[in-house]
Amino acid sequence: MNKSHLEKIKLSTKDSLARGRFKFIADETLRDNIAIYVQYVTFLLSLDEEYDLGIIAYSIYKDIVIHTAHVIESLLHNKLREMIGNGLVDPKNVLDSNLKHSEEKFIHECNGGKYVVCKVVQKGLEDDTQFIAINRAGKRSGLLTDALFQKCEEVRAMRNKIHLSGLKLVDDQYTKVKINQVFAIATEVINRVRDY
Amino acid sequence: MIRYMSSKLLTTVSATRRKGADTKICTLEKRYGKDFGVQNDKALWNYFKNKGFGSLSRLLGDE
C-alpha cells in the first residue's frame, strides 16, 4: 500500500544543518545527531502548522521542547568535554563530588539511625553526566553566564517532564510562546558554544 | 520522500551523497522541476517567520 506524501511539510535537512549551522562542531557523529534532531524539530513544527492535528498538538509541542533540550544539553556537554580535554578547565573545579557508597564503613548507631563514613570521589565528565551537573559545570567554568544558566535550568525543568510519574498536573500546557522561548534559549546556547 | 523520485534523480542524489559534494536538494529540485518539501535556507527562515516562529529562524542561523 502506498503511503501518502506530506506535501505541505517544509523542513531543514540534516545535511544542510550539519554543513551550515552546526559545522563548528568538530565531532562528526555529534554534529550529525544534532542536525537530525533539529531536522525533526523543523518537521514537527511544519507538521503542526500545515495540518490540523487536533488534540495531538500539545504532544507535538512537548516533543519539540524535549528534542530542543537534548540539543542544548549535548552542545554544553561537548563543549565542556573539549574545554577539559584542552586543559582549559579542571573537572575538579566544575563538577560536583559524589559519595562513593561502596567504600562506606559503619561507625555508629544512635536513635535507630546508622552512621557511616565513605570516601568522597571526584567524578569526571561522563557520557551519562546529568543535565543538572552539565549546567552547573557550565556556570562554574564560565561557559554559561548567570542569566544563561538560569535559562538552561528552565529548559532542564521542562525536559524533566519526560518523567511522567513525577508530574502533579496533566502536562498539556504547551504553547507557541513557550516553544519560541525554548528556541531563543537554544539559539543563545548555540552561539555561546560556537564563540566561547 | 525518496519513493517519489525518478530512478535517474535518485541516482543523482545518491552519487552526490557518495561524493560528499555540496550540491543541495534545492539545486536538484530546480534542475528536475520537483518539490521535495525541502527549502533553501532563506525560504525556510521566511516560512517559519511567517508562521510566527522567528525564534526558530534565528536558531537555524538567520542573523
PDB file of C-alpha atoms in Angstrom:
ATOM      1  CA  MET A   1       0.000   0.000   0.000  1.00  0.00           C
ATOM      2  CA  ASN A   2       1.380   3.384  -0.981  1.00  0.00           C
ATOM      3  CA  LYS A   3       1.675   5.870   1.839  1.00  0.00           C
ATOM      4  CA  SER A   4       0.551   9.446   1.354  1.00  0.00           C
ATOM      5  CA  HIS A   5       3.137  12.150   0.864  1.00  0.00           C
ATOM      6  CA  LEU A   6       3.023  15.038   3.341  1.00  0.00           C
ATOM      7  CA  GLU A   7       3.185  17.600   0.567  1.00  0.00           C
ATOM      8  CA  LYS A   8       2.953  20.721   2.684  1.00  0.00           C
ATOM      9  CA  ILE A   9       5.810  19.887   5.017  1.00  0.00           C
ATOM     10  CA  LYS A  10       8.832  22.165   4.909  1.00  0.00           C
ATOM     11  CA  LEU A  11      11.974  21.158   6.728  1.00  0.00           C
ATOM     12  CA  SER A  12      15.636  21.855   7.079  1.00  0.00           C
ATOM     13  CA  THR A  13      17.681  18.800   6.154  1.00  0.00           C
ATOM     14  CA  LYS A  14      20.276  17.096   8.261  1.00  0.00           C
ATOM     15  CA  ASP A  15      22.948  17.650   5.612  1.00  0.00           C
ATOM     16  CA  SER A  16      22.181  21.330   5.292  1.00  0.00           C
ATOM     17  CA  LEU A  17      22.292  21.807   9.060  1.00  0.00           C
ATOM     18  CA  ALA A  18      25.471  19.779   9.509  1.00  0.00           C
ATOM     19  CA  ARG A  19      27.256  21.717   6.772  1.00  0.00           C
ATOM     20  CA  GLY A  20      25.840  25.052   7.826  1.00  0.00           C
ATOM     21  CA  ARG A  21      24.591  25.998  11.255  1.00  0.00           C
ATOM     22  CA  PHE A  22      26.391  23.224  13.124  1.00  0.00           C
ATOM     23  CA  LYS A  23      29.595  22.973  11.126  1.00  0.00           C
ATOM     24  CA  PHE A  24      31.526  24.375  14.109  1.00  0.00           C
ATOM     25  CA  ILE A  25      31.053  21.053  15.947  1.00  0.00           C
ATOM     26  CA  ALA A  26      34.232  19.058  15.419  1.00  0.00           C
ATOM     27  CA  ASP A  27      32.761  15.712  16.469  1.00  0.00           C
ATOM     28  CA  GLU A  28      31.134  14.493  13.248  1.00  0.00           C
ATOM     29  CA  THR A  29      28.868  11.980  14.953  1.00  0.00           C
ATOM     30  CA  LEU A  30      27.541  14.533  17.384  1.00  0.00           C
ATOM     31  CA  ARG A  31      27.167  17.106  14.601  1.00  0.00           C
ATOM     32  CA  ASP A  32      25.047  14.723  12.530  1.00  0.00           C
ATOM     33  CA  ASN A  33      22.990  13.614  15.521  1.00  0.00           C
ATOM     34  CA  ILE A  34      22.240  17.208  16.484  1.00  0.00           C
ATOM     35  CA  ALA A  35      21.386  18.009  12.864  1.00  0.00           C
ATOM     36  CA  ILE A  36      18.978  15.050  12.833  1.00  0.00           C
ATOM     37  CA  TYR A  37      17.258  16.380  15.958  1.00  0.00           C
ATOM     38  CA  VAL A  38      16.905  19.895  14.573  1.00  0.00           C
ATOM     39  CA  GLN A  39      15.690  18.486  11.257  1.00  0.00           C
ATOM     40  CA  TYR A  40      12.996  16.634  13.219  1.00  0.00           C
ATOM     41  CA  VAL A  41      12.081  19.794  15.146  1.00  0.00           C
ATOM     42  CA  THR A  42      11.518  21.689  11.899  1.00  0.00           C
ATOM     43  CA  PHE A  43       9.445  18.773  10.615  1.00  0.00           C
ATOM     44  CA  LEU A  44       7.257  18.705  13.734  1.00  0.00           C
ATOM     45  CA  LEU A  45       6.670  22.426  13.649  1.00  0.00           C
ATOM     46  CA  SER A  46       5.773  22.377   9.973  1.00  0.00           C
ATOM     47  CA  LEU A  47       3.515  19.387  10.566  1.00  0.00           C
ATOM     48  CA  ASP A  48       1.629  21.299  13.243  1.00  0.00           C
ATOM     49  CA  GLU A  49       1.433  24.435  11.121  1.00  0.00           C
ATOM     50  CA  GLU A  50       0.239  22.760   7.942  1.00  0.00           C
ATOM     51  CA  TYR A  51      -2.091  20.049   9.217  1.00  0.00           C
ATOM     52  CA  ASP A  52      -4.914  20.013  11.736  1.00  0.00           C
ATOM     53  CA  LEU A  53      -3.564  17.738  14.449  1.00  0.00           C
ATOM     54  CA  GLY A  54      -6.343  18.441  16.929  1.00  0.00           C
ATOM     55  CA  ILE A  55      -5.665  17.061  20.392  1.00  0.00           C
ATOM     56  CA  ILE A  56      -2.242  15.823  19.330  1.00  0.00           C
ATOM     57  CA  ALA A  57      -0.852  19.370  19.004  1.00  0.00           C
ATOM     58  CA  TYR A  58       0.382  19.698  22.573  1.00  0.00           C
ATOM     59  CA  SER A  59       2.207  16.395  22.299  1.00  0.00           C
ATOM     60  CA  ILE A  60       3.957  17.736  19.199  1.00  0.00           C
ATOM     61  CA  TYR A  61       4.960  20.842  21.185  1.00  0.00           C
ATOM     62  CA  LYS A  62       6.233  18.744  24.054  1.00  0.00           C
ATOM     63  CA  ASP A  63       8.271  16.642  21.638  1.00  0.00           C
ATOM     64  CA  ILE A  64       9.770  19.833  20.216  1.00  0.00           C
ATOM     65  CA  VAL A  65      10.729  21.021  23.711  1.00  0.00           C
ATOM     66  CA  ILE A  66      12.312  17.685  24.600  1.00  0.00           C
ATOM     67  CA  HIS A  67      14.327  17.445  21.396  1.00  0.00           C
ATOM     68  CA  THR A  68      15.487  21.058  21.628  1.00  0.00           C
ATOM     69  CA  ALA A  69      16.518  20.466  25.248  1.00  0.00           C
ATOM     70  CA  HIS A  70      18.555  17.449  24.163  1.00  0.00           C
ATOM     71  CA  VAL A  71      20.347  19.634  21.626  1.00  0.00           C
ATOM     72  CA  ILE A  72      21.165  22.205  24.313  1.00  0.00           C
ATOM     73  CA  GLU A  73      22.386  19.553  26.739  1.00  0.00           C
ATOM     74  CA  SER A  74      24.586  17.819  24.173  1.00  0.00           C
ATOM     75  CA  LEU A  75      26.130  21.075  22.954  1.00  0.00           C
ATOM     76  CA  LEU A  76      27.065  22.065  26.501  1.00  0.00           C
ATOM     77  CA  HIS A  77      28.341  18.575  27.287  1.00  0.00           C
ATOM     78  CA  ASN A  78      30.516  18.507  24.187  1.00  0.00           C
ATOM     79  CA  LYS A  79      31.918  21.979  24.810  1.00  0.00           C
ATOM     80  CA  LEU A  80      32.804  21.091  28.399  1.00  0.00           C
ATOM     81  CA  ARG A  81      34.480  17.896  27.203  1.00  0.00           C
ATOM     82  CA  GLU A  82      36.557  19.946  24.769  1.00  0.00           C
ATOM     83  CA  MET A  83      37.459  22.503  27.436  1.00  0.00           C
ATOM     84  CA  ILE A  84      38.509  19.758  29.848  1.00  0.00           C
ATOM     85  CA  GLY A  85      40.432  17.945  27.107  1.00  0.00           C
ATOM     86  CA  ASN A  86      42.280  21.139  26.204  1.00  0.00           C
ATOM     87  CA  GLY A  87      43.199  21.749  29.827  1.00  0.00           C
ATOM     88  CA  LEU A  88      41.176  24.947  29.961  1.00  0.00           C
ATOM     89  CA  VAL A  89      39.003  23.597  32.751  1.00  0.00           C
ATOM     90  CA  ASP A  90      39.812  21.307  35.640  1.00  0.00           C
ATOM     91  CA  PRO A  91      36.906  18.921  36.208  1.00  0.00           C
ATOM     92  CA  LYS A  92      37.573  19.084  39.946  1.00  0.00           C
ATOM     93  CA  ASN A  93      36.642  22.748  39.866  1.00  0.00           C
ATOM     94  CA  VAL A  94      33.433  22.456  37.911  1.00  0.00           C
ATOM     95  CA  LEU A  95      31.908  19.050  38.620  1.00  0.00           C
ATOM     96  CA  ASP A  96      30.335  18.039  41.894  1.00  0.00           C
ATOM     97  CA  SER A  97      31.975  15.402  44.038  1.00  0.00           C
ATOM     98  CA  ASN A  98      29.862  12.470  44.991  1.00  0.00           C
ATOM     99  CA  LEU A  99      29.872   9.947  47.814  1.00  0.00           C
ATOM    100  CA  LYS A 100      31.070   6.524  46.851  1.00  0.00           C
ATOM    101  CA  HIS A 101      28.909   4.206  48.906  1.00  0.00           C
ATOM    102  CA  SER A 102      30.819   1.070  48.035  1.00  0.00           C
ATOM    103  CA  GLU A 103      33.537   2.033  50.484  1.00  0.00           C
ATOM    104  CA  GLU A 104      31.275   3.059  53.301  1.00  0.00           C
ATOM    105  CA  LYS A 105      32.153   1.977  56.844  1.00  0.00           C
ATOM    106  CA  PHE A 106      29.614   1.679  59.569  1.00  0.00           C
ATOM    107  CA  ILE A 107      30.796   3.645  62.600  1.00  0.00           C
ATOM    108  CA  HIS A 108      27.884   4.283  64.941  1.00  0.00           C
ATOM    109  CA  GLU A 109      24.225   3.592  65.623  1.00  0.00           C
ATOM    110  CA  CYS A 110      22.128   6.104  67.512  1.00  0.00           C
ATOM    111  CA  ASN A 111      18.364   6.587  67.929  1.00  0.00           C
ATOM    112  CA  GLY A 112      17.657   3.952  65.312  1.00  0.00           C
ATOM    113  CA  GLY A 113      19.869   5.652  62.706  1.00  0.00           C
ATOM    114  CA  LYS A 114      23.065   4.234  61.288  1.00  0.00           C
ATOM    115  CA  TYR A 115      26.090   6.455  60.690  1.00  0.00           C
ATOM    116  CA  VAL A 116      28.766   5.685  58.150  1.00  0.00           C
ATOM    117  CA  VAL A 117      31.877   7.213  56.680  1.00  0.00           C
ATOM    118  CA  CYS A 118      32.502   6.930  52.971  1.00  0.00           C
ATOM    119  CA  LYS A 119      35.119   8.021  50.507  1.00  0.00           C
ATOM    120  CA  VAL A 120      34.464  11.204  48.537  1.00  0.00           C
ATOM    121  CA  VAL A 121      35.399  10.605  44.932  1.00  0.00           C
ATOM    122  CA  GLN A 122      35.650  13.094  42.110  1.00  0.00           C
ATOM    123  CA  LYS A 123      33.578  12.258  39.094  1.00  0.00           C
ATOM    124  CA  GLY A 124      34.768  13.228  35.664  1.00  0.00           C
ATOM    125  CA  LEU A 125      32.556  14.290  32.799  1.00  0.00           C
ATOM    126  CA  GLU A 126      30.928  11.041  31.752  1.00  0.00           C
ATOM    127  CA  ASP A 127      28.798  10.222  28.720  1.00  0.00           C
ATOM    128  CA  ASP A 128      25.819   9.950  31.045  1.00  0.00           C
ATOM    129  CA  THR A 129      26.503  13.015  33.186  1.00  0.00           C
ATOM    130  CA  GLN A 130      23.169  14.532  34.100  1.00  0.00           C
ATOM    131  CA  PHE A 131      21.835  17.757  32.614  1.00  0.00           C
ATOM    132  CA  ILE A 132      21.883  19.476  36.026  1.00  0.00           C
ATOM    133  CA  ALA A 133      25.578  18.681  36.510  1.00  0.00           C
ATOM    134  CA  ILE A 134      26.330  19.919  32.995  1.00  0.00           C
ATOM    135  CA  ASN A 135      24.524  23.187  33.636  1.00  0.00           C
ATOM    136  CA  ARG A 136      26.366  23.713  36.924  1.00  0.00           C
ATOM    137  CA  ALA A 137      29.697  22.873  35.323  1.00  0.00           C
ATOM    138  CA  GLY A 138      28.871  25.279  32.524  1.00  0.00           C
ATOM    139  CA  LYS A 139      28.297  28.051  35.015  1.00  0.00           C
ATOM    140  CA  ARG A 140      31.391  27.294  37.096  1.00  0.00           C
ATOM    141  CA  SER A 141      33.593  27.130  34.022  1.00  0.00           C
ATOM    142  CA  GLY A 142      32.356  30.478  32.725  1.00  0.00           C
ATOM    143  CA  LEU A 143      30.798  28.910  29.642  1.00  0.00           C
ATOM    144  CA  LEU A 144      27.357  29.906  30.898  1.00  0.00           C
ATOM    145  CA  THR A 145      26.649  33.364  32.240  1.00  0.00           C
ATOM    146  CA  ASP A 146      24.356  33.540  35.278  1.00  0.00           C
ATOM    147  CA  ALA A 147      21.473  34.542  33.038  1.00  0.00           C
ATOM    148  CA  LEU A 148      22.086  31.778  30.517  1.00  0.00           C
ATOM    149  CA  PHE A 149      22.499  29.269  33.326  1.00  0.00           C
ATOM    150  CA  GLN A 150      19.040  30.176  34.632  1.00  0.00           C
ATOM    151  CA  LYS A 151      17.581  29.766  31.174  1.00  0.00           C
ATOM    152  CA  CYS A 152      19.225  26.369  30.737  1.00  0.00           C
ATOM    153  CA  GLU A 153      17.806  25.340  34.082  1.00  0.00           C
ATOM    154  CA  GLU A 154      14.332  26.337  32.872  1.00  0.00           C
ATOM    155  CA  VAL A 155      14.825  24.145  29.828  1.00  0.00           C
ATOM    156  CA  ARG A 156      16.044  21.308  32.031  1.00  0.00           C
ATOM    157  CA  ALA A 157      12.923  21.597  34.182  1.00  0.00           C
ATOM    158  CA  MET A 158      10.773  21.389  31.070  1.00  0.00           C
ATOM    159  CA  ARG A 159      12.754  18.450  29.734  1.00  0.00           C
ATOM    160  CA  ASN A 160      12.310  16.640  33.056  1.00  0.00           C
ATOM    161  CA  LYS A 161       8.630  16.374  32.294  1.00  0.00           C
ATOM    162  CA  ILE A 162       9.539  13.227  30.413  1.00  0.00           C
ATOM    163  CA  HIS A 163       9.304  11.594  33.858  1.00  0.00           C
ATOM    164  CA  LEU A 164       5.552  11.138  33.898  1.00  0.00           C
ATOM    165  CA  SER A 165       5.350   9.527  37.329  1.00  0.00           C
ATOM    166  CA  GLY A 166       6.722  12.719  38.877  1.00  0.00           C
ATOM    167  CA  LEU A 167       4.133  15.044  37.337  1.00  0.00           C
ATOM    168  CA  LYS A 168       1.456  16.522  39.593  1.00  0.00           C
ATOM    169  CA  LEU A 169      -0.563  18.081  36.766  1.00  0.00           C
ATOM    170  CA  VAL A 170      -1.747  16.945  33.365  1.00  0.00           C
ATOM    171  CA  ASP A 171       1.058  18.020  31.067  1.00  0.00           C
ATOM    172  CA  ASP A 172      -0.874  19.666  28.215  1.00  0.00           C
ATOM    173  CA  GLN A 173       0.004  23.328  28.630  1.00  0.00           C
ATOM    174  CA  TYR A 174       2.483  23.836  25.794  1.00  0.00           C
ATOM    175  CA  THR A 175       2.033  26.972  23.696  1.00  0.00           C
ATOM    176  CA  LYS A 176       3.640  28.732  20.776  1.00  0.00           C
ATOM    177  CA  VAL A 177       5.057  31.308  23.192  1.00  0.00           C
ATOM    178  CA  LYS A 178       6.773  28.594  25.218  1.00  0.00           C
ATOM    179  CA  ILE A 179       8.183  26.977  22.106  1.00  0.00           C
ATOM    180  CA  ASN A 180       9.591  30.313  20.945  1.00  0.00           C
ATOM    181  CA  GLN A 181      11.217  30.813  24.361  1.00  0.00           C
ATOM    182  CA  VAL A 182      12.933  27.444  24.135  1.00  0.00           C
ATOM    183  CA  PHE A 183      14.149  28.183  20.603  1.00  0.00           C
ATOM    184  CA  ALA A 184      15.516  31.534  21.765  1.00  0.00           C
ATOM    185  CA  ILE A 185      17.434  29.849  24.588  1.00  0.00           C
ATOM    186  CA  ALA A 186      18.758  27.197  22.212  1.00  0.00           C
ATOM    187  CA  THR A 187      19.956  29.939  19.867  1.00  0.00           C
ATOM    188  CA  GLU A 188      21.816  31.645  22.721  1.00  0.00           C
ATOM    189  CA  VAL A 189      23.459  28.361  23.700  1.00  0.00           C
ATOM    190  CA  ILE A 190      24.445  27.517  20.122  1.00  0.00           C
ATOM    191  CA  ASN A 191      26.049  30.933  19.647  1.00  0.00           C
ATOM    192  CA  ARG A 192      27.753  30.812  23.039  1.00  0.00           C
ATOM    193  CA  VAL A 193      29.193  27.337  22.495  1.00  0.00           C
ATOM    194  CA  ARG A 194      30.338  28.291  18.991  1.00  0.00           C
ATOM    195  CA  ASP A 195      32.010  31.541  20.014  1.00  0.00           C
ATOM    196  CA  TYR A 196      33.309  30.912  23.558  1.00  0.00           C
TER     197      TYR A 196
ATOM    198  CA  MET B   1      10.300  11.306   0.033  1.00  0.00           C
ATOM    199  CA  ILE B   2      12.699   9.188  -1.967  1.00  0.00           C
ATOM    200  CA  ARG B   3       9.894   6.951  -3.225  1.00  0.00           C
ATOM    201  CA  TYR B   4       8.685   9.883  -5.348  1.00  0.00           C
ATOM    202  CA  MET B   5      11.963  10.498  -7.067  1.00  0.00           C
ATOM    203  CA  SER B   6      12.622   9.120 -10.518  1.00  0.00           C
ATOM    204  CA  SER B   7      15.339   6.491 -10.714  1.00  0.00           C
ATOM    205  CA  LYS B   8      17.532   8.968 -12.606  1.00  0.00           C
ATOM    206  CA  LEU B   9      17.185  11.584  -9.902  1.00  0.00           C
ATOM    207  CA  LEU B  10      17.667   9.028  -7.160  1.00  0.00           C
ATOM    208  CA  THR B  11      20.932   8.030  -8.785  1.00  0.00           C
ATOM    209  CA  THR B  12      21.983  11.666  -8.925  1.00  0.00           C
ATOM    210  CA  VAL B  13      21.168  12.202  -5.257  1.00  0.00           C
ATOM    211  CA  SER B  14      22.992   9.031  -4.271  1.00  0.00           C
ATOM    212  CA  ALA B  15      26.021   9.988  -6.324  1.00  0.00           C
ATOM    213  CA  THR B  16      26.018  13.432  -4.782  1.00  0.00           C
ATOM    214  CA  ARG B  17      25.973  11.958  -1.313  1.00  0.00           C
ATOM    215  CA  ARG B  18      28.739   9.499  -2.167  1.00  0.00           C
ATOM    216  CA  LYS B  19      30.962  12.292  -3.400  1.00  0.00           C
ATOM    217  CA  GLY B  20      30.186  14.410  -0.371  1.00  0.00           C
ATOM    218  CA  ALA B  21      29.658  17.321  -2.733  1.00  0.00           C
ATOM    219  CA  ASP B  22      27.836  20.465  -1.724  1.00  0.00           C
ATOM    220  CA  THR B  23      25.031  20.055  -4.239  1.00  0.00           C
ATOM    221  CA  LYS B  24      21.861  20.990  -2.405  1.00  0.00           C
ATOM    222  CA  ILE B  25      18.488  19.358  -2.699  1.00  0.00           C
ATOM    223  CA  CYS B  26      17.105  22.716  -3.845  1.00  0.00           C
ATOM    224  CA  THR B  27      19.551  22.638  -6.761  1.00  0.00           C
ATOM    225  CA  LEU B  28      18.260  19.228  -7.740  1.00  0.00           C
ATOM    226  CA  GLU B  29      14.700  20.445  -7.333  1.00  0.00           C
ATOM    227  CA  LYS B  30      15.419  23.325  -9.671  1.00  0.00           C
ATOM    228  CA  ARG B  31      17.099  21.052 -12.176  1.00  0.00           C
ATOM    229  CA  TYR B  32      14.315  18.478 -12.231  1.00  0.00           C
ATOM    230  CA  GLY B  33      11.395  20.789 -11.508  1.00  0.00           C
ATOM    231  CA  LYS B  34      10.253  18.864  -8.448  1.00  0.00           C
ATOM    232  CA  ASP B  35       9.393  19.968  -4.937  1.00  0.00           C
ATOM    233  CA  PHE B  36      10.691  17.617  -2.255  1.00  0.00           C
ATOM    234  CA  GLY B  37       9.467  19.751   0.637  1.00  0.00           C
ATOM    235  CA  VAL B  38      12.998  20.867   1.339  1.00  0.00           C
ATOM    236  CA  GLN B  39      13.504  24.605   1.229  1.00  0.00           C
ATOM    237  CA  ASN B  40      16.633  26.604   0.653  1.00  0.00           C
ATOM    238  CA  ASP B  41      17.775  28.286   3.832  1.00  0.00           C
ATOM    239  CA  LYS B  42      16.329  31.719   3.166  1.00  0.00           C
ATOM    240  CA  ALA B  43      12.950  30.384   2.098  1.00  0.00           C
ATOM    241  CA  LEU B  44      12.809  28.176   5.166  1.00  0.00           C
ATOM    242  CA  TRP B  45      13.656  31.028   7.534  1.00  0.00           C
ATOM    243  CA  ASN B  46      10.949  33.153   5.950  1.00  0.00           C
ATOM    244  CA  TYR B  47       8.498  30.272   6.142  1.00  0.00           C
ATOM    245  CA  PHE B  48       8.969  29.864   9.897  1.00  0.00           C
ATOM    246  CA  LYS B  49       8.998  33.621  10.458  1.00  0.00           C
ATOM    247  CA  ASN B  50       5.691  33.931   8.674  1.00  0.00           C
ATOM    248  CA  LYS B  51       4.293  31.147  10.845  1.00  0.00           C
ATOM    249  CA  GLY B  52       5.194  33.104  13.997  1.00  0.00           C
ATOM    250  CA  PHE B  53       8.397  31.212  14.755  1.00  0.00           C
ATOM    251  CA  GLY B  54      11.043  33.841  14.143  1.00  0.00           C
ATOM    252  CA  SER B  55      12.969  32.307  17.042  1.00  0.00           C
ATOM    253  CA  LEU B  56      13.341  29.078  15.073  1.00  0.00           C
ATOM    254  CA  SER B  57      14.598  31.044  12.073  1.00  0.00           C
ATOM    255  CA  ARG B  58      17.252  32.577  14.313  1.00  0.00           C
ATOM    256  CA  LEU B  59      18.102  29.127  15.700  1.00  0.00           C
ATOM    257  CA  LEU B  60      18.626  27.919  12.143  1.00  0.00           C
ATOM    258  CA  GLY B  61      21.014  30.776  11.530  1.00  0.00           C
ATOM    259  CA  ASP B  62      19.046  33.654  10.088  1.00  0.00           C
ATOM    260  CA  GLU B  63      21.122  36.510  11.662  1.00  0.00           C
TER     261      GLU B  63
END
